Short mmCIF file of C-alpha atoms in Angstrom, two decimals:
data_model
loop_
_atom_site.label_atom_id
_atom_site.label_comp_id
_atom_site.label_asym_id
_atom_site.label_seq_id
_atom_site.Cartn_x
_atom_site.Cartn_y
_atom_site.Cartn_z
CA UNK A 1 111.53 23.56 151.11
CA UNK A 2 113.74 22.60 148.17
CA UNK A 3 116.86 23.94 146.48
CA UNK A 4 117.70 24.41 142.82
CA UNK A 5 121.30 23.56 141.98
CA UNK A 6 123.08 24.91 138.92
CA UNK A 7 126.69 24.59 137.75
CA UNK A 8 128.73 27.64 138.71
CA UNK A 9 129.99 28.19 135.20
CA UNK A 10 129.95 26.86 131.68
CA UNK A 11 131.85 27.95 128.59
CA UNK A 12 131.53 27.29 124.91
CA UNK A 13 132.58 28.72 121.58
CA UNK A 14 130.50 30.98 119.35
CA UNK A 15 128.17 29.05 117.09
CA UNK A 16 128.08 26.03 119.37
CA UNK A 17 125.32 24.76 121.66
CA UNK A 18 125.39 24.85 125.46
CA UNK A 19 123.04 23.38 128.02
CA UNK A 20 122.68 24.63 131.60
CA UNK A 21 121.10 22.30 134.14
CA UNK A 22 118.99 23.08 137.21
CA UNK A 23 118.40 20.18 139.60
CA UNK A 24 115.62 20.23 142.19
CA UNK A 25 116.69 18.77 145.54
CA UNK A 26 113.32 17.40 146.68
CA UNK A 27 109.86 17.10 145.25
CA UNK A 28 109.14 16.71 141.57
CA UNK A 29 110.57 19.17 139.06
CA UNK A 30 107.20 18.91 137.31
CA UNK A 31 105.31 20.12 140.39
CA UNK A 32 105.86 23.78 139.60
CA UNK A 33 106.86 25.57 136.43
CA UNK A 34 110.50 26.57 135.95
CA UNK A 35 111.61 29.93 134.62
CA UNK A 36 115.02 31.01 133.34
CA UNK A 37 116.36 34.54 133.68
CA UNK A 38 119.34 36.11 131.93
CA UNK A 39 121.37 38.80 133.66
CA UNK A 40 124.05 40.65 131.79
CA UNK A 41 126.71 42.50 133.85
CA UNK A 42 125.37 45.68 135.38
CA UNK A 43 121.81 45.04 134.21
CA UNK A 44 118.55 43.81 135.69
CA UNK A 45 117.48 40.26 134.86
CA UNK A 46 115.24 39.48 131.91
CA UNK A 47 113.16 36.38 131.24
CA UNK A 48 114.29 34.01 128.52
CA UNK A 49 112.09 30.99 129.35
CA UNK A 50 108.88 30.71 131.38
CA UNK A 51 106.61 27.78 132.22
CA UNK A 52 109.40 25.25 131.53
CA UNK A 53 109.67 25.82 127.79
CA UNK A 54 107.89 28.98 126.69
CA UNK A 55 109.73 31.93 125.18
CA UNK A 56 108.59 35.51 125.80
CA UNK A 57 108.14 37.59 122.70
CA UNK A 58 111.43 38.96 121.51
CA UNK A 59 113.54 36.06 122.80
CA UNK A 60 115.16 34.26 119.86
CA UNK A 61 114.32 30.62 119.22
CA UNK A 62 117.96 29.78 119.88
CA UNK A 63 116.83 29.62 123.51
CA UNK A 64 114.85 26.57 124.60
CA UNK A 65 113.83 25.01 127.89
CA UNK A 66 112.86 21.55 129.03
CA UNK A 67 112.36 19.44 132.12
CA UNK A 68 113.43 15.84 132.75
CA UNK A 69 111.59 13.96 135.47
CA UNK A 70 114.12 11.13 135.49
CA UNK A 71 116.90 13.47 136.62
CA UNK A 72 114.49 15.84 138.37
CA UNK A 73 116.02 18.72 136.54
CA UNK A 74 115.28 21.53 134.15
CA UNK A 75 117.57 22.60 131.34
CA UNK A 76 118.20 25.74 129.35
CA UNK A 77 119.73 25.15 125.93
CA UNK A 78 121.21 27.92 123.84
CA UNK A 79 122.14 27.06 120.28
CA UNK A 80 124.14 29.08 117.78
CA UNK A 81 125.93 30.83 120.64
CA UNK A 82 126.69 34.52 120.23
CA UNK A 83 129.02 36.67 122.29
CA UNK A 84 125.96 38.65 123.41
CA UNK A 85 124.69 35.51 125.18
CA UNK A 86 127.51 35.83 127.70
CA UNK A 87 125.70 36.44 130.99
CA UNK A 88 124.57 34.87 134.24
CA UNK A 89 121.56 32.56 133.98
CA UNK A 90 119.24 31.72 136.86
CA UNK A 91 116.54 29.09 137.08
CA UNK A 92 113.56 29.78 139.32
CA UNK A 93 110.47 28.00 140.56
CA UNK A 94 107.92 28.24 143.38
CA UNK A 95 107.36 26.02 146.36
CA UNK A 96 104.03 24.68 147.60
CA UNK A 97 103.49 27.91 149.57
CA UNK A 98 104.03 30.02 146.44
CA UNK A 99 107.39 31.29 147.68
CA UNK A 100 110.01 31.85 145.02
CA UNK A 101 113.16 29.73 144.82
CA UNK A 102 116.14 30.70 142.66
CA UNK A 103 119.06 28.57 141.63
CA UNK A 104 122.51 29.86 142.48
CA UNK A 105 123.15 31.02 138.93
CA UNK A 106 125.44 29.91 136.12
CA UNK A 107 128.01 32.16 134.48
CA UNK A 108 128.08 31.52 130.74
CA UNK A 109 131.29 32.45 128.96
CA UNK A 110 131.31 32.52 125.18
CA UNK A 111 134.90 32.38 124.02
CA UNK B 1 105.81 50.60 128.19
CA UNK B 2 106.04 48.90 131.57
CA UNK B 3 108.16 50.82 134.04
CA UNK B 4 109.09 49.88 137.58
CA UNK B 5 111.08 52.49 139.49
CA UNK B 6 112.40 51.64 142.92
CA UNK B 7 113.40 54.21 145.54
CA UNK B 8 114.18 54.42 149.23
CA UNK B 9 117.49 52.61 149.37
CA UNK B 10 120.52 53.93 151.18
CA UNK B 11 122.97 53.43 154.01
CA UNK B 12 121.40 52.35 157.30
CA UNK B 13 122.81 51.11 160.60
CA UNK B 14 122.19 47.55 161.79
CA UNK B 15 118.94 47.25 163.72
CA UNK B 16 117.34 50.24 162.03
CA UNK B 17 114.49 50.38 159.52
CA UNK B 18 114.04 51.38 155.91
CA UNK B 19 111.05 51.52 153.57
CA UNK B 20 111.44 50.79 149.87
CA UNK B 21 108.95 51.97 147.27
CA UNK B 22 108.28 50.92 143.70
CA UNK B 23 106.32 53.16 141.34
CA UNK B 24 104.67 51.19 138.56
CA UNK B 25 103.39 52.46 135.22
CA UNK B 26 102.51 51.23 131.76
CA UNK B 27 100.15 48.47 132.89
CA UNK B 28 97.05 47.95 135.01
CA UNK B 29 98.79 47.63 138.36
CA UNK B 30 95.90 46.08 140.30
CA UNK B 31 95.64 43.20 137.82
CA UNK B 32 98.96 41.62 138.78
CA UNK B 33 100.93 40.17 141.65
CA UNK B 34 104.25 41.82 142.51
CA UNK B 35 107.52 40.70 144.03
CA UNK B 36 110.68 41.94 145.68
CA UNK B 37 113.89 40.12 144.70
CA UNK B 38 117.31 41.04 146.03
CA UNK B 39 120.91 40.48 145.00
CA UNK B 40 123.81 40.85 147.41
CA UNK B 41 126.99 42.30 145.87
CA UNK B 42 128.60 39.69 143.64
CA UNK B 43 125.99 37.09 144.57
CA UNK B 44 122.92 35.49 143.02
CA UNK B 45 119.25 36.39 143.03
CA UNK B 46 117.15 35.78 146.14
CA UNK B 47 113.37 35.99 146.19
CA UNK B 48 112.31 38.14 149.16
CA UNK B 49 108.55 38.51 149.10
CA UNK B 50 105.47 38.41 146.88
CA UNK B 51 101.97 39.88 147.09
CA UNK B 52 98.84 39.06 145.13
CA UNK B 53 96.85 41.65 143.18
CA UNK B 54 94.49 42.38 146.07
CA UNK B 55 96.97 41.83 148.95
CA UNK B 56 94.99 38.72 149.87
CA UNK B 57 97.99 36.41 149.55
CA UNK B 58 101.45 37.32 150.80
CA UNK B 59 104.64 35.29 151.16
CA UNK B 60 108.11 35.85 152.56
CA UNK B 61 111.46 34.14 152.37
CA UNK B 62 112.48 32.56 155.68
CA UNK B 63 115.44 34.94 155.84
CA UNK B 64 113.18 38.00 156.17
CA UNK B 65 109.98 36.63 157.70
CA UNK B 66 109.00 38.57 160.80
CA UNK B 67 111.25 41.52 159.90
CA UNK B 68 110.03 42.63 156.45
CA UNK B 69 106.49 43.57 155.40
CA UNK B 70 105.33 43.85 151.81
CA UNK B 71 102.34 45.98 150.90
CA UNK B 72 100.78 47.70 147.92
CA UNK B 73 98.55 50.68 147.25
CA UNK B 74 96.65 50.02 144.05
CA UNK B 75 95.24 53.54 144.00
CA UNK B 76 98.80 54.87 143.84
CA UNK B 77 100.21 52.12 141.58
CA UNK B 78 102.84 51.49 144.20
CA UNK B 79 104.55 48.56 145.91
CA UNK B 80 106.35 48.83 149.22
CA UNK B 81 108.76 46.87 151.39
CA UNK B 82 109.07 47.85 155.05
CA UNK B 83 112.35 46.48 156.37
CA UNK B 84 112.88 46.40 160.13
CA UNK B 85 115.70 45.07 162.30
CA UNK B 86 118.08 45.27 159.38
CA UNK B 87 121.21 43.14 159.38
CA UNK B 88 124.47 43.32 157.46
CA UNK B 89 123.36 40.32 155.41
CA UNK B 90 120.39 42.33 154.10
CA UNK B 91 122.84 44.47 152.12
CA UNK B 92 121.77 44.05 148.51
CA UNK B 93 120.28 45.57 145.40
CA UNK B 94 116.51 45.24 145.79
CA UNK B 95 114.50 44.71 142.62
CA UNK B 96 110.79 45.33 142.23
CA UNK B 97 109.29 42.81 139.81
CA UNK B 98 105.93 42.33 138.11
CA UNK B 99 104.25 38.94 137.88
CA UNK B 100 102.36 37.75 134.81
CA UNK B 101 99.39 36.64 136.92
CA UNK B 102 97.16 37.93 139.70
CA UNK B 103 98.47 35.48 142.28
CA UNK B 104 102.15 35.29 143.20
CA UNK B 105 103.45 31.81 142.48
CA UNK B 106 101.01 31.11 139.66
CA UNK B 107 102.87 32.99 136.94
CA UNK B 108 106.33 34.26 136.17
CA UNK B 109 108.23 37.50 136.52
CA UNK B 110 107.90 39.34 133.23
CA UNK B 111 109.29 42.77 134.13
CA UNK B 112 112.01 43.96 136.50
CA UNK B 113 112.97 47.38 137.79
CA UNK B 114 116.57 48.57 137.89
CA UNK B 115 116.85 48.13 141.65
CA UNK B 116 117.63 50.26 144.67
CA UNK B 117 120.72 49.60 146.78
CA UNK B 118 120.43 48.98 150.50
CA UNK B 119 123.62 48.98 152.55
CA UNK B 120 123.45 47.94 156.19
CA UNK B 121 126.57 48.99 158.01
CA UNK B 122 127.67 50.87 161.11
#
């Protein structure tokens, strides 16, 4: 099986752009789609990106996703940061047996 | 409106069993795979188990394999998680989650419940 590694925390100012990385330990990042989930304190997660770079309806286009085969990683980019974006963000994919794998999560602080 | 309502959590002693339920509404339940995802206090998300629309494909995390059993009753629009031989490290908020596809692992989680808390302690 593989692991997905994220930075523990990132911080940025309102209006700026932040990128959160998610590195796959083994196997190709392109082998299985990557999803990104946002979890605000005290709330259930919600999906902000699915299938590497698709946004569910209702998610603003300030949120974008991508994968980079050279670094074997996925990235979530949030532009025009707002205080409401402050949350934990988790990347997620599936292994070859269709078992879910989550990254450890990244705490985004907007200060 | 999609609703997923978990129940069955509580305080249980190590080694005992507990059965979680998830009542689904607002969508055609038997058209989609379902998952259980848990979150230990102050920790990250951990995928626990997934089941396809017709129960034909089931998967478990290594941490629960052999102890937990996922099942569904499409006639009752319900998802279950039977948890046996519970350990302290199973203490977590357990979320029921809907997949976007019929087969777990082919889609993405598009809806989450609010979770039910399981505490394993003597």
